[in-house]
GROMACS .gro file of C-alpha atoms in nm:
model
  421
    1UNK     CA    1   0.373   0.775  -1.557
    2UNK     CA    2   0.054   0.825  -1.359
    3UNK     CA    3   0.227   1.102  -1.166
    4UNK     CA    4   0.345   1.266  -1.489
    5UNK     CA    5   0.003   1.239  -1.654
    6UNK     CA    6  -0.169   1.382  -1.344
    7UNK     CA    7   0.041   1.694  -1.371
    8UNK     CA    8   0.216   1.652  -1.038
    9UNK     CA    9   0.558   1.625  -1.190
   10UNK     CA   10   0.484   1.930  -1.408
   11UNK     CA   11   0.395   2.133  -1.096
   12UNK     CA   12   0.710   2.018  -0.910
   13UNK     CA   13   0.927   2.080  -1.216
   14UNK     CA   14   0.786   2.430  -1.275
   15UNK     CA   15   0.867   2.523  -0.915
   16UNK     CA   16   1.223   2.398  -0.947
   17UNK     CA   17   1.257   2.570  -1.281
   18UNK     CA   18   1.140   2.908  -1.151
   19UNK     CA   19   1.367   2.923  -0.852
   20UNK     CA   20   1.665   2.780  -1.036
   21UNK     CA   21   1.619   3.030  -1.318
   22UNK     CA   22   1.626   3.310  -1.059
   23UNK     CA   23   1.949   3.166  -0.907
   24UNK     CA   24   2.097   3.140  -1.254
   25UNK     CA   25   2.023   3.499  -1.345
   26UNK     CA   26   2.144   3.627  -1.007
   27UNK     CA   27   2.476   3.442  -1.047
   28UNK     CA   28   2.524   3.576  -1.398
   29UNK     CA   29   2.453   3.929  -1.275
   30UNK     CA   30   2.699   3.896  -0.990
   31UNK     CA   31   2.966   3.745  -1.216
   32UNK     CA   32   2.943   4.052  -1.431
   33UNK     CA   33   2.930   4.311  -1.151
   34UNK     CA   34   3.158   4.168  -0.879
   35UNK     CA   35   3.527   4.108  -0.889
   36UNK     CA   36   3.653   3.753  -0.896
   37UNK     CA   37   3.730   3.757  -0.520
   38UNK     CA   38   3.383   3.885  -0.415
   39UNK     CA   39   3.200   3.658  -0.651
   40UNK     CA   40   3.407   3.369  -0.521
   41UNK     CA   41   3.291   3.457  -0.172
   42UNK     CA   42   2.928   3.459  -0.282
   43UNK     CA   43   2.974   3.119  -0.448
   44UNK     CA   44   3.134   2.975  -0.135
   45UNK     CA   45   2.842   3.094   0.082
   46UNK     CA   46   2.598   2.945  -0.171
   47UNK     CA   47   2.793   2.617  -0.144
   48UNK     CA   48   2.759   2.638   0.235
   49UNK     CA   49   2.385   2.678   0.177
   50UNK     CA   50   2.387   2.361  -0.031
   51UNK     CA   51   2.565   2.185   0.260
   52UNK     CA   52   2.292   2.315   0.490
   53UNK     CA   53   2.024   2.171   0.266
   54UNK     CA   54   2.204   1.834   0.268
   55UNK     CA   55   2.208   1.828   0.646
   56UNK     CA   56   1.847   1.934   0.697
   57UNK     CA   57   1.737   1.686   0.430
   58UNK     CA   58   1.908   1.399   0.611
   59UNK     CA   59   1.819   1.496   0.969
   60UNK     CA   60   1.457   1.597   0.922
   61UNK     CA   61   1.330   1.611   0.561
   62UNK     CA   62   1.399   1.253   0.451
   63UNK     CA   63   1.281   1.099   0.783
   64UNK     CA   64   0.975   1.322   0.769
   65UNK     CA   65   0.904   1.220   0.410
   66UNK     CA   66   0.923   0.849   0.499
   67UNK     CA   67   0.701   0.881   0.805
   68UNK     CA   68   0.449   1.127   0.659
   69UNK     CA   69   0.418   0.931   0.331
   70UNK     CA   70   0.343   0.613   0.533
   71UNK     CA   71   0.105   0.791   0.770
   72UNK     CA   72  -0.110   1.002   0.534
   73UNK     CA   73  -0.469   1.010   0.658
   74UNK     CA   74  -0.370   0.896   1.008
   75UNK     CA   75  -0.348   1.107   1.328
   76UNK     CA   76   0.023   1.013   1.346
   77UNK     CA   77   0.091   1.230   1.038
   78UNK     CA   78   0.026   1.550   1.238
   79UNK     CA   79   0.251   1.429   1.518
   80UNK     CA   80   0.536   1.368   1.279
   81UNK     CA   81   0.476   1.706   1.114
   82UNK     CA   82   0.514   1.882   1.449
   83UNK     CA   83   0.814   1.671   1.547
   84UNK     CA   84   1.014   1.717   1.230
   85UNK     CA   85   0.904   2.080   1.186
   86UNK     CA   86   1.044   2.161   1.527
   87UNK     CA   87   1.367   1.985   1.432
   88UNK     CA   88   1.389   2.183   1.110
   89UNK     CA   89   1.351   2.515   1.300
   90UNK     CA   90   1.631   2.420   1.540
   91UNK     CA   91   1.867   2.292   1.269
   92UNK     CA   92   1.805   2.599   1.049
   93UNK     CA   93   1.860   2.836   1.344
   94UNK     CA   94   2.190   2.671   1.436
   95UNK     CA   95   2.303   2.693   1.072
   96UNK     CA   96   2.217   3.062   1.042
   97UNK     CA   97   2.392   3.148   1.367
   98UNK     CA   98   2.702   2.947   1.287
   99UNK     CA   99   2.747   3.091   0.938
  100UNK     CA  100   2.687   3.445   1.059
  101UNK     CA  101   2.946   3.420   1.335
  102UNK     CA  102   3.209   3.261   1.109
  103UNK     CA  103   3.170   3.519   0.833
  104UNK     CA  104   3.164   3.837   1.046
  105UNK     CA  105   3.544   3.866   1.041
  106UNK     CA  106   3.544   3.815   0.666
  107UNK     CA  107   3.263   4.037   0.534
  108UNK     CA  108   3.153   4.235   0.839
  109UNK     CA  109   2.785   4.281   0.937
  110UNK     CA  110   2.678   4.152   0.596
  111UNK     CA  111   2.751   3.809   0.745
  112UNK     CA  112   2.421   3.836   0.935
  113UNK     CA  113   2.235   3.849   0.603
  114UNK     CA  114   2.447   3.562   0.472
  115UNK     CA  115   2.366   3.354   0.782
  116UNK     CA  116   1.996   3.435   0.750
  117UNK     CA  117   2.005   3.329   0.386
  118UNK     CA  118   2.163   2.988   0.472
  119UNK     CA  119   1.915   2.920   0.755
  120UNK     CA  120   1.601   3.025   0.561
  121UNK     CA  121   1.723   2.843   0.249
  122UNK     CA  122   1.755   2.524   0.449
  123UNK     CA  123   1.418   2.558   0.619
  124UNK     CA  124   1.236   2.629   0.292
  125UNK     CA  125   1.401   2.322   0.139
  126UNK     CA  126   1.263   2.115   0.427
  127UNK     CA  127   0.919   2.268   0.384
  128UNK     CA  128   0.911   2.195   0.007
  129UNK     CA  129   0.999   1.827   0.058
  130UNK     CA  130   0.736   1.782   0.330
  131UNK     CA  131   0.471   1.956   0.120
  132UNK     CA  132   0.537   1.708  -0.161
  133UNK     CA  133   0.519   1.418   0.086
  134UNK     CA  134   0.182   1.553   0.208
  135UNK     CA  135   0.051   1.565  -0.152
  136UNK     CA  136   0.052   1.949  -0.171
  137UNK     CA  137   0.275   2.014  -0.472
  138UNK     CA  138   0.080   2.324  -0.580
  139UNK     CA  139   0.159   2.501  -0.254
  140UNK     CA  140   0.527   2.405  -0.291
  141UNK     CA  141   0.517   2.548  -0.646
  142UNK     CA  142   0.350   2.865  -0.520
  143UNK     CA  143   0.622   2.911  -0.263
  144UNK     CA  144   0.885   2.874  -0.534
  145UNK     CA  145   0.710   3.129  -0.750
  146UNK     CA  146   0.681   3.379  -0.466
  147UNK     CA  147   1.044   3.331  -0.379
  148UNK     CA  148   1.162   3.394  -0.736
  149UNK     CA  149   0.934   3.693  -0.797
  150UNK     CA  150   1.012   3.860  -0.461
  151UNK     CA  151   1.379   3.784  -0.502
  152UNK     CA  152   1.380   3.934  -0.847
  153UNK     CA  153   1.203   4.247  -0.731
  154UNK     CA  154   1.430   4.289  -0.430
  155UNK     CA  155   1.744   4.235  -0.636
  156UNK     CA  156   1.625   4.491  -0.894
  157UNK     CA  157   1.561   4.736  -0.613
  158UNK     CA  158   1.866   4.682  -0.392
  159UNK     CA  159   2.143   4.551  -0.615
  160UNK     CA  160   2.350   4.860  -0.661
  161UNK     CA  161   2.693   4.964  -0.552
  162UNK     CA  162   3.001   4.744  -0.578
  163UNK     CA  163   3.223   4.512  -0.384
  164UNK     CA  164   3.118   4.416  -0.031
  165UNK     CA  165   2.819   4.649  -0.033
  166UNK     CA  166   2.675   4.479  -0.339
  167UNK     CA  167   2.746   4.136  -0.184
  168UNK     CA  168   2.564   4.234   0.139
  169UNK     CA  169   2.259   4.353  -0.054
  170UNK     CA  170   2.247   4.033  -0.257
  171UNK     CA  171   2.242   3.819   0.058
  172UNK     CA  172   1.979   4.039   0.223
  173UNK     CA  173   1.753   4.025  -0.087
  174UNK     CA  174   1.751   3.647  -0.118
  175UNK     CA  175   1.717   3.590   0.259
  176UNK     CA  176   1.407   3.817   0.272
  177UNK     CA  177   1.263   3.644  -0.038
  178UNK     CA  178   1.295   3.306   0.134
  179UNK     CA  179   1.122   3.440   0.445
  180UNK     CA  180   0.830   3.577   0.237
  181UNK     CA  181   0.796   3.246   0.043
  182UNK     CA  182   0.785   3.047   0.371
  183UNK     CA  183   0.514   3.277   0.508
  184UNK     CA  184   0.308   3.243   0.190
  185UNK     CA  185   0.333   2.861   0.200
  186UNK     CA  186   0.203   2.848   0.557
  187UNK     CA  187  -0.066   3.101   0.468
  188UNK     CA  188  -0.181   2.881   0.180
  189UNK     CA  189  -0.184   2.581   0.411
  190UNK     CA  190  -0.378   2.787   0.669
  191UNK     CA  191  -0.136   2.667   0.925
  192UNK     CA  192   0.137   2.812   1.139
  193UNK     CA  193   0.484   2.679   1.207
  194UNK     CA  194   0.433   2.418   1.473
  195UNK     CA  195   0.719   2.422   1.720
  196UNK     CA  196   0.709   2.200   2.024
  197UNK     CA  197   0.968   2.029   2.241
  198UNK     CA  198   0.719   1.864   2.473
  199UNK     CA  199   0.765   1.511   2.607
  200UNK     CA  200   0.578   1.337   2.326
  201UNK     CA  201   0.794   1.502   2.054
  202UNK     CA  202   1.114   1.413   2.242
  203UNK     CA  203   0.988   1.056   2.278
  204UNK     CA  204   0.929   1.032   1.904
  205UNK     CA  205   1.291   1.145   1.842
  206UNK     CA  206   1.426   0.900   2.097
  207UNK     CA  207   1.242   0.619   1.917
  208UNK     CA  208   1.439   0.682   1.597
  209UNK     CA  209   1.762   0.819   1.742
  210UNK     CA  210   1.971   0.527   1.608
  211UNK     CA  211   1.846   0.587   1.255
  212UNK     CA  212   1.903   0.964   1.291
  213UNK     CA  213   2.254   0.900   1.422
  214UNK     CA  214   2.339   0.694   1.120
  215UNK     CA  215   2.169   0.949   0.897
  216UNK     CA  216   2.386   1.221   1.052
  217UNK     CA  217   2.696   1.007   1.001
  218UNK     CA  218   2.588   0.944   0.644
  219UNK     CA  219   2.519   1.304   0.558
  220UNK     CA  220   2.846   1.414   0.716
  221UNK     CA  221   3.039   1.169   0.502
  222UNK     CA  222   2.832   1.257   0.193
  223UNK     CA  223   2.893   1.627   0.258
  224UNK     CA  224   3.262   1.575   0.290
  225UNK     CA  225   3.253   1.358  -0.028
  226UNK     CA  226   3.042   1.608  -0.229
  227UNK     CA  227   3.009   1.970  -0.127
  228UNK     CA  228   3.290   1.931   0.129
  229UNK     CA  229   3.541   1.854  -0.145
  230UNK     CA  230   3.411   2.144  -0.348
  231UNK     CA  231   3.447   2.380  -0.050
  232UNK     CA  232   3.796   2.241   0.011
  233UNK     CA  233   3.884   2.317  -0.348
  234UNK     CA  234   3.753   2.673  -0.305
  235UNK     CA  235   3.938   2.733   0.017
  236UNK     CA  236   4.269   2.591  -0.098
  237UNK     CA  237   4.259   2.760  -0.438
  238UNK     CA  238   4.114   3.088  -0.307
  239UNK     CA  239   3.795   3.275  -0.406
  240UNK     CA  240   3.951   3.431  -0.720
  241UNK     CA  241   4.078   3.098  -0.857
  242UNK     CA  242   3.754   2.926  -0.769
  243UNK     CA  243   3.538   3.191  -0.946
  244UNK     CA  244   3.558   3.044  -1.302
  245UNK     CA  245   3.476   2.696  -1.170
  246UNK     CA  246   3.181   2.834  -0.969
  247UNK     CA  247   3.055   3.027  -1.271
  248UNK     CA  248   3.069   2.715  -1.484
  249UNK     CA  249   2.884   2.512  -1.221
  250UNK     CA  250   2.606   2.769  -1.245
  251UNK     CA  251   2.569   2.689  -1.614
  252UNK     CA  252   2.478   2.328  -1.524
  253UNK     CA  253   2.206   2.437  -1.281
  254UNK     CA  254   1.936   2.384  -1.552
  255UNK     CA  255   2.041   2.016  -1.563
  256UNK     CA  256   1.979   1.985  -1.188
  257UNK     CA  257   1.626   2.132  -1.213
  258UNK     CA  258   1.441   1.828  -1.355
  259UNK     CA  259   1.667   1.595  -1.163
  260UNK     CA  260   1.579   1.762  -0.830
  261UNK     CA  261   1.209   1.771  -0.916
  262UNK     CA  262   1.220   1.403  -1.017
  263UNK     CA  263   1.401   1.306  -0.696
  264UNK     CA  264   1.161   1.502  -0.476
  265UNK     CA  265   0.866   1.325  -0.646
  266UNK     CA  266   0.989   0.968  -0.646
  267UNK     CA  267   1.129   0.950  -0.292
  268UNK     CA  268   0.779   0.934  -0.136
  269UNK     CA  269   0.675   0.690  -0.413
  270UNK     CA  270   0.967   0.459  -0.339
  271UNK     CA  271   0.892   0.478   0.034
  272UNK     CA  272   0.526   0.387  -0.020
  273UNK     CA  273   0.610   0.103  -0.256
  274UNK     CA  274   0.863  -0.046  -0.013
  275UNK     CA  275   0.622  -0.011   0.278
  276UNK     CA  276   0.361  -0.202   0.073
  277UNK     CA  277   0.616  -0.476  -0.006
  278UNK     CA  278   0.625  -0.388  -0.380
  279UNK     CA  279   1.002  -0.417  -0.412
  280UNK     CA  280   1.003  -0.498  -0.783
  281UNK     CA  281   0.793  -0.190  -0.865
  282UNK     CA  282   1.028   0.030  -0.664
  283UNK     CA  283   1.330  -0.122  -0.841
  284UNK     CA  284   1.181  -0.059  -1.183
  285UNK     CA  285   1.103   0.301  -1.082
  286UNK     CA  286   1.468   0.357  -0.995
  287UNK     CA  287   1.599   0.200  -1.316
  288UNK     CA  288   1.363   0.385  -1.550
  289UNK     CA  289   1.434   0.722  -1.397
  290UNK     CA  290   1.808   0.653  -1.386
  291UNK     CA  291   1.809   0.593  -1.762
  292UNK     CA  292   1.602   0.906  -1.816
  293UNK     CA  293   1.846   1.120  -1.617
  294UNK     CA  294   2.148   0.972  -1.791
  295UNK     CA  295   2.004   1.053  -2.134
  296UNK     CA  296   1.928   1.412  -2.028
  297UNK     CA  297   2.285   1.456  -1.896
  298UNK     CA  298   2.438   1.341  -2.227
  299UNK     CA  299   2.218   1.570  -2.432
  300UNK     CA  300   2.286   1.871  -2.210
  301UNK     CA  301   2.659   1.804  -2.208
  302UNK     CA  302   2.670   1.804  -2.590
  303UNK     CA  303   2.476   2.133  -2.597
  304UNK     CA  304   2.711   2.300  -2.347
  305UNK     CA  305   3.023   2.177  -2.528
  306UNK     CA  306   2.911   2.372  -2.834
  307UNK     CA  307   2.777   2.680  -2.652
  308UNK     CA  308   3.035   2.736  -2.376
  309UNK     CA  309   3.273   2.965  -2.572
  310UNK     CA  310   2.983   3.193  -2.672
  311UNK     CA  311   2.838   3.188  -2.319
  312UNK     CA  312   3.174   3.281  -2.168
  313UNK     CA  313   3.214   3.571  -2.407
  314UNK     CA  314   2.862   3.711  -2.374
  315UNK     CA  315   2.731   3.621  -2.023
  316UNK     CA  316   3.063   3.639  -1.839
  317UNK     CA  317   3.189   3.946  -2.036
  318UNK     CA  318   3.512   3.757  -2.115
  319UNK     CA  319   3.622   3.779  -1.750
  320UNK     CA  320   3.775   3.430  -1.763
  321UNK     CA  321   3.936   3.448  -2.107
  322UNK     CA  322   4.271   3.347  -1.956
  323UNK     CA  323   4.126   3.033  -1.804
  324UNK     CA  324   4.093   2.687  -1.971
  325UNK     CA  325   3.714   2.714  -1.983
  326UNK     CA  326   3.680   2.419  -2.219
  327UNK     CA  327   3.851   2.182  -1.978
  328UNK     CA  328   3.667   2.336  -1.681
  329UNK     CA  329   3.338   2.284  -1.861
  330UNK     CA  330   3.417   1.921  -1.939
  331UNK     CA  331   3.522   1.853  -1.579
  332UNK     CA  332   3.216   2.020  -1.430
  333UNK     CA  333   2.981   1.834  -1.667
  334UNK     CA  334   3.140   1.500  -1.573
  335UNK     CA  335   3.112   1.575  -1.199
  336UNK     CA  336   2.750   1.695  -1.225
  337UNK     CA  337   2.646   1.401  -1.446
  338UNK     CA  338   2.789   1.134  -1.221
  339UNK     CA  339   2.643   1.300  -0.907
  340UNK     CA  340   2.298   1.297  -1.067
  341UNK     CA  341   2.327   0.935  -1.179
  342UNK     CA  342   2.373   0.803  -0.825
  343UNK     CA  343   2.104   1.033  -0.669
  344UNK     CA  344   1.813   0.799  -0.749
  345UNK     CA  345   1.977   0.472  -0.638
  346UNK     CA  346   2.074   0.655  -0.319
  347UNK     CA  347   1.709   0.761  -0.269
  348UNK     CA  348   1.621   0.391  -0.275
  349UNK     CA  349   1.884   0.333  -0.002
  350UNK     CA  350   1.745   0.620   0.198
  351UNK     CA  351   1.388   0.490   0.172
  352UNK     CA  352   1.521   0.154   0.287
  353UNK     CA  353   1.698   0.325   0.582
  354UNK     CA  354   2.029   0.179   0.464
  355UNK     CA  355   2.223   0.468   0.618
  356UNK     CA  356   2.515   0.251   0.725
  357UNK     CA  357   2.572   0.149   0.365
  358UNK     CA  358   2.546   0.514   0.248
  359UNK     CA  359   2.796   0.620   0.520
  360UNK     CA  360   3.054   0.352   0.434
  361UNK     CA  361   3.041   0.434   0.064
  362UNK     CA  362   3.067   0.811   0.122
  363UNK     CA  363   3.365   0.780   0.360
  364UNK     CA  364   3.558   0.565   0.113
  365UNK     CA  365   3.474   0.796  -0.179
  366UNK     CA  366   3.569   1.112   0.018
  367UNK     CA  367   3.904   0.958   0.110
  368UNK     CA  368   3.972   0.880  -0.253
  369UNK     CA  369   3.878   1.232  -0.365
  370UNK     CA  370   4.099   1.395  -0.109
  371UNK     CA  371   4.389   1.164  -0.193
  372UNK     CA  372   4.371   1.283  -0.556
  373UNK     CA  373   4.270   1.653  -0.515
  374UNK     CA  374   4.482   1.773  -0.220
  375UNK     CA  375   4.825   1.682  -0.367
  376UNK     CA  376   4.722   1.849  -0.694
  377UNK     CA  377   4.646   2.175  -0.520
  378UNK     CA  378   4.947   2.159  -0.286
  379UNK     CA  379   5.175   2.107  -0.589
  380UNK     CA  380   5.039   2.441  -0.723
  381UNK     CA  381   4.893   2.283  -1.034
  382UNK     CA  382   4.603   2.475  -1.202
  383UNK     CA  383   4.287   2.462  -0.980
  384UNK     CA  384   4.087   2.317  -1.269
  385UNK     CA  385   4.305   2.005  -1.249
  386UNK     CA  386   4.166   1.938  -0.901
  387UNK     CA  387   3.831   1.858  -1.065
  388UNK     CA  388   3.984   1.516  -1.129
  389UNK     CA  389   3.970   1.457  -0.751
  390UNK     CA  390   3.603   1.553  -0.741
  391UNK     CA  391   3.527   1.329  -1.035
  392UNK     CA  392   3.705   1.027  -0.889
  393UNK     CA  393   3.507   1.068  -0.568
  394UNK     CA  394   3.176   1.090  -0.753
  395UNK     CA  395   3.256   0.787  -0.971
  396UNK     CA  396   3.334   0.583  -0.662
  397UNK     CA  397   3.007   0.692  -0.501
  398UNK     CA  398   2.815   0.594  -0.817
  399UNK     CA  399   2.971   0.245  -0.824
  400UNK     CA  400   2.904   0.195  -0.453
  401UNK     CA  401   2.546   0.323  -0.469
  402UNK     CA  402   2.448   0.113  -0.771
  403UNK     CA  403   2.607  -0.199  -0.620
  404UNK     CA  404   2.426  -0.145  -0.288
  405UNK     CA  405   2.099  -0.078  -0.466
  406UNK     CA  406   2.121  -0.399  -0.669
  407UNK     CA  407   2.208  -0.600  -0.360
  408UNK     CA  408   1.926  -0.452  -0.154
  409UNK     CA  409   1.669  -0.493  -0.441
  410UNK     CA  410   1.758  -0.864  -0.465
  411UNK     CA  411   1.742  -0.920  -0.088
  412UNK     CA  412   1.498  -0.663   0.049
  413UNK     CA  413   1.467  -0.598   0.419
  414UNK     CA  414   1.143  -0.694   0.592
  415UNK     CA  415   0.876  -0.424   0.569
  416UNK     CA  416   0.868  -0.202   0.878
  417UNK     CA  417   0.549  -0.082   1.044
  418UNK     CA  418   0.451   0.283   1.018
  419UNK     CA  419   0.654   0.491   1.258
  420UNK     CA  420   0.967   0.278   1.249
  421UNK     CA  421   1.267   0.339   1.026
   0.00000   0.00000   0.00000
């Protein structure tokens, strides 16, 4: 409540709202202007970008948040900033290169813009999380605003043509907008990107390599369980069949806006409370915000159930009139709701460095999701039916995360000193 009353949550939420609104409008525009196949490709690359954010969050952003939040005001904070910033540059560069090389045979030289988008999207996500951990939410909000405004101007200027040419310009516009927003954030900080691989930085990484290894294992399993299953659905069904599902997922982006802002705000708070030994306060924070998110999901789901037919007719120009949009909408709402409900208990597990627990739950949930979804698609049933597989995986993750959170809250681990995960 103190954070809300101080306006910090409002600043974080406004930033999430601005950039998510831009993404929403961009997707609606592309749904209307691109064919189902090309829009499906755009949605798949955006899903790859979401996977990139998941990896950079686990490998550098979450560890940086935990260390920086515990080290504010100490010389160690700068060391961790350099250490994790360098890691973010490397991870983002690898992502951009990999995506570009894989997509060149599919969409030609436009794959370079798609790769740049994925890499810059991931790095700016890292930068936002670290800015919040450093207590600089206004700069994070400014970066979001610049990204949305520049992206909107570039899209208005460049988004013409059709097919692959339009797709290439869309990727180039949002990649450049991310680059400008990153530059503005560092300009407002009056800092430059600190990149160093000297002996001290390598030593800091070696000190936490076991935690990072488990974090990598956890994020890989979580990626397979979440975005990985979604990508598998898209690849098995094909871009055209995936297009109506992707378009419906976009409609639930406004629900993720306050959830993402809330999660980015409370992760440093949970980390600080646990470091101070205030386990009960951290547990109450998780429960209160979980109830808040659940209530918002129910209200938004009721609203979308009533509005989806009108939205499909007006915003999507009736492109998916032959698809069971009502069932797709119900399935997507259920998947999104459950995934948001376990996000905050999982943040508690991350702040507690319980990455082995996260990994075990994600692996089991991913196996369940694949066991349900893959036979459905191989039996040539409607792609929307495969959402049952996604839902079963998310429900299993929710049950596992809540159970692990309750166990850990009852029997907390001993507080670790600053600099140790």
